[in-house]
XYZ file of C-alpha atoms in Angstrom:
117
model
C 22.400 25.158 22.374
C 22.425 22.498 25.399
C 18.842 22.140 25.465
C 19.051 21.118 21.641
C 21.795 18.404 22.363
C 20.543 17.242 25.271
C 16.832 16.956 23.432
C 18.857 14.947 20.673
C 20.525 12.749 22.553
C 17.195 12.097 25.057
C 15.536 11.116 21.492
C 18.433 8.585 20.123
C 18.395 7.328 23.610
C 14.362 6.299 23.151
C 14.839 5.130 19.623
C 17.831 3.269 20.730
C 16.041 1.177 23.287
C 12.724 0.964 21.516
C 14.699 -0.820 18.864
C 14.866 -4.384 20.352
C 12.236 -4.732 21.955
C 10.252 -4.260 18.300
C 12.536 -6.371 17.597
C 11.480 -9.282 19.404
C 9.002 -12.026 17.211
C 9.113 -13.185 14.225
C 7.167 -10.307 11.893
C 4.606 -11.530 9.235
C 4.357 -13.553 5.973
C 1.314 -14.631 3.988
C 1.953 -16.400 0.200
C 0.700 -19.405 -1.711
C 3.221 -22.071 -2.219
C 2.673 -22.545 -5.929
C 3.638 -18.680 -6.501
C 5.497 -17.010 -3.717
C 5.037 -15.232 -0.464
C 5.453 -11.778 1.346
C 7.065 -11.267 4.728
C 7.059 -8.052 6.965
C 9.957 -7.908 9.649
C 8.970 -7.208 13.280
C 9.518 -3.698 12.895
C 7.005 -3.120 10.354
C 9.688 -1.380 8.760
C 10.850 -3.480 5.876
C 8.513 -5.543 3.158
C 10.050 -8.778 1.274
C 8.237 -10.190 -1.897
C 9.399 -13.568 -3.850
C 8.232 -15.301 -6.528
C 9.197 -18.581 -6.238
C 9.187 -19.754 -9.967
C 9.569 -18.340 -13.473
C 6.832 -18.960 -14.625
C 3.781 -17.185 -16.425
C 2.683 -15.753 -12.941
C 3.795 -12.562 -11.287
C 3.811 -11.928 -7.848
C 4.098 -8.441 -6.338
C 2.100 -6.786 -2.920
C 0.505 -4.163 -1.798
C 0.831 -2.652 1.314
C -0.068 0.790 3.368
C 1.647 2.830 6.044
C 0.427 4.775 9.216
C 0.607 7.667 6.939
C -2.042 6.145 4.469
C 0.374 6.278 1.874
C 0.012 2.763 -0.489
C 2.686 1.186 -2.134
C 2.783 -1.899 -4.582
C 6.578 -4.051 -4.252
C 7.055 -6.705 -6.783
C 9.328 -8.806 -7.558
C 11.062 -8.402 -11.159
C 12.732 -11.923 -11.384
C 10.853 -14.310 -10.584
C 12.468 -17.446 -9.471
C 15.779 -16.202 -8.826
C 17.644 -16.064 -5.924
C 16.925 -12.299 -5.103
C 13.343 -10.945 -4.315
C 11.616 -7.499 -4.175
C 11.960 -5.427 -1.264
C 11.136 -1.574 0.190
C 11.751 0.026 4.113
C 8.923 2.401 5.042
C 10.923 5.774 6.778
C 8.374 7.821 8.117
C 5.290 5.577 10.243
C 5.259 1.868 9.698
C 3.424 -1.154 7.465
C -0.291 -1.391 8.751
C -1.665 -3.832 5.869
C -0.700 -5.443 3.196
C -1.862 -8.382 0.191
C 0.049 -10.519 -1.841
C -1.223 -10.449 -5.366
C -0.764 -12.665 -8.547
C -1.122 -11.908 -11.876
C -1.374 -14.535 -14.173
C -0.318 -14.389 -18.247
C 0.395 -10.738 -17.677
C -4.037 -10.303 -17.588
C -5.890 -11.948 -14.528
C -5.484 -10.906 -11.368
C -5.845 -12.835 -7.741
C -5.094 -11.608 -4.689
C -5.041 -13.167 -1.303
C -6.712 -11.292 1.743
C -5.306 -7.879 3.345
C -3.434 -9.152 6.414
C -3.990 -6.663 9.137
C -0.847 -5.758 11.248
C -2.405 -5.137 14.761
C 0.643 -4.452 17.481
C-alpha cells in the first residue's frame, strides 16, 4: 500500500511542476478579422472560438489531439460576448483550422496551424 501512495504522490509531484513551465508563452491564435479567430492556451489543453459579428457567417474550428481523435468547436452566438470553447483530457491539441461558413452553404477555411512544442 506505500508503494501505491508514494507512486501517487511522485506522479502529482511531476504534473505539479510540469504545470508552469507549459505554462510559460502565450499559446496560439489564427482568425480573420472580418469573422473571428481561434486561440489555443499554452498548454494545448484548452481551444477558444469567437465569432466576432452576427452576421450571415459562422465560424467554428477544427482541431486534433495526440490521440488522433478530431473535434469541430463552434461558436453558437455569434457576436456575443461569450465564445465556443472545449479542454482536451487525455493527450493535447496538435492542429487545428478555423473555418467559415457563409449563408449556412459555402465553406472557407484558413490553413491547419501546426502546434510543434
Amino acid at each position: 500500500m506505500s508503494k501505491i501512495i508514494t507512486l501517487v504522490a511522485a506522479l502529482l509531484a511531476v504534473v505539479t511542476l510540469a504545470s508552469p513551465a507549459a505554462a510559460n508563452g502565450p499559446g496560439w491564435s489564427d482568425g480573420d478579422s472580418r469573422y473571428g479567430y481561434v486561440q489555443v492556451s499554452a498548454d494545448r489543453k484548452h481551444i477558444k472560438v469567437c465569432d466576432s459579428y452576427a452576421d450571415k457567417t459562422s465560424v467554428y474550428v477544427e482541431y486534433a489531439t495526440t490521440y488522433l481523435l478530431k473535434h469541430t468547436v463552434k461558436d453558437e452566438r455569434g457576436g456575443d460576448f461569450e465564445c465556443g470553447e472545449d479542454s482536451v483530457f487525455f493527450g493535447t491539441i496538435t492542429v487545428f483550422k478555423i473555418c467559415f461558413r457563409h449563408n449556412h452553404v459555402s465553406r472557407e477555411c484558413n490553413n491547419s496551424v501546426w502546434i510543434k512544442r
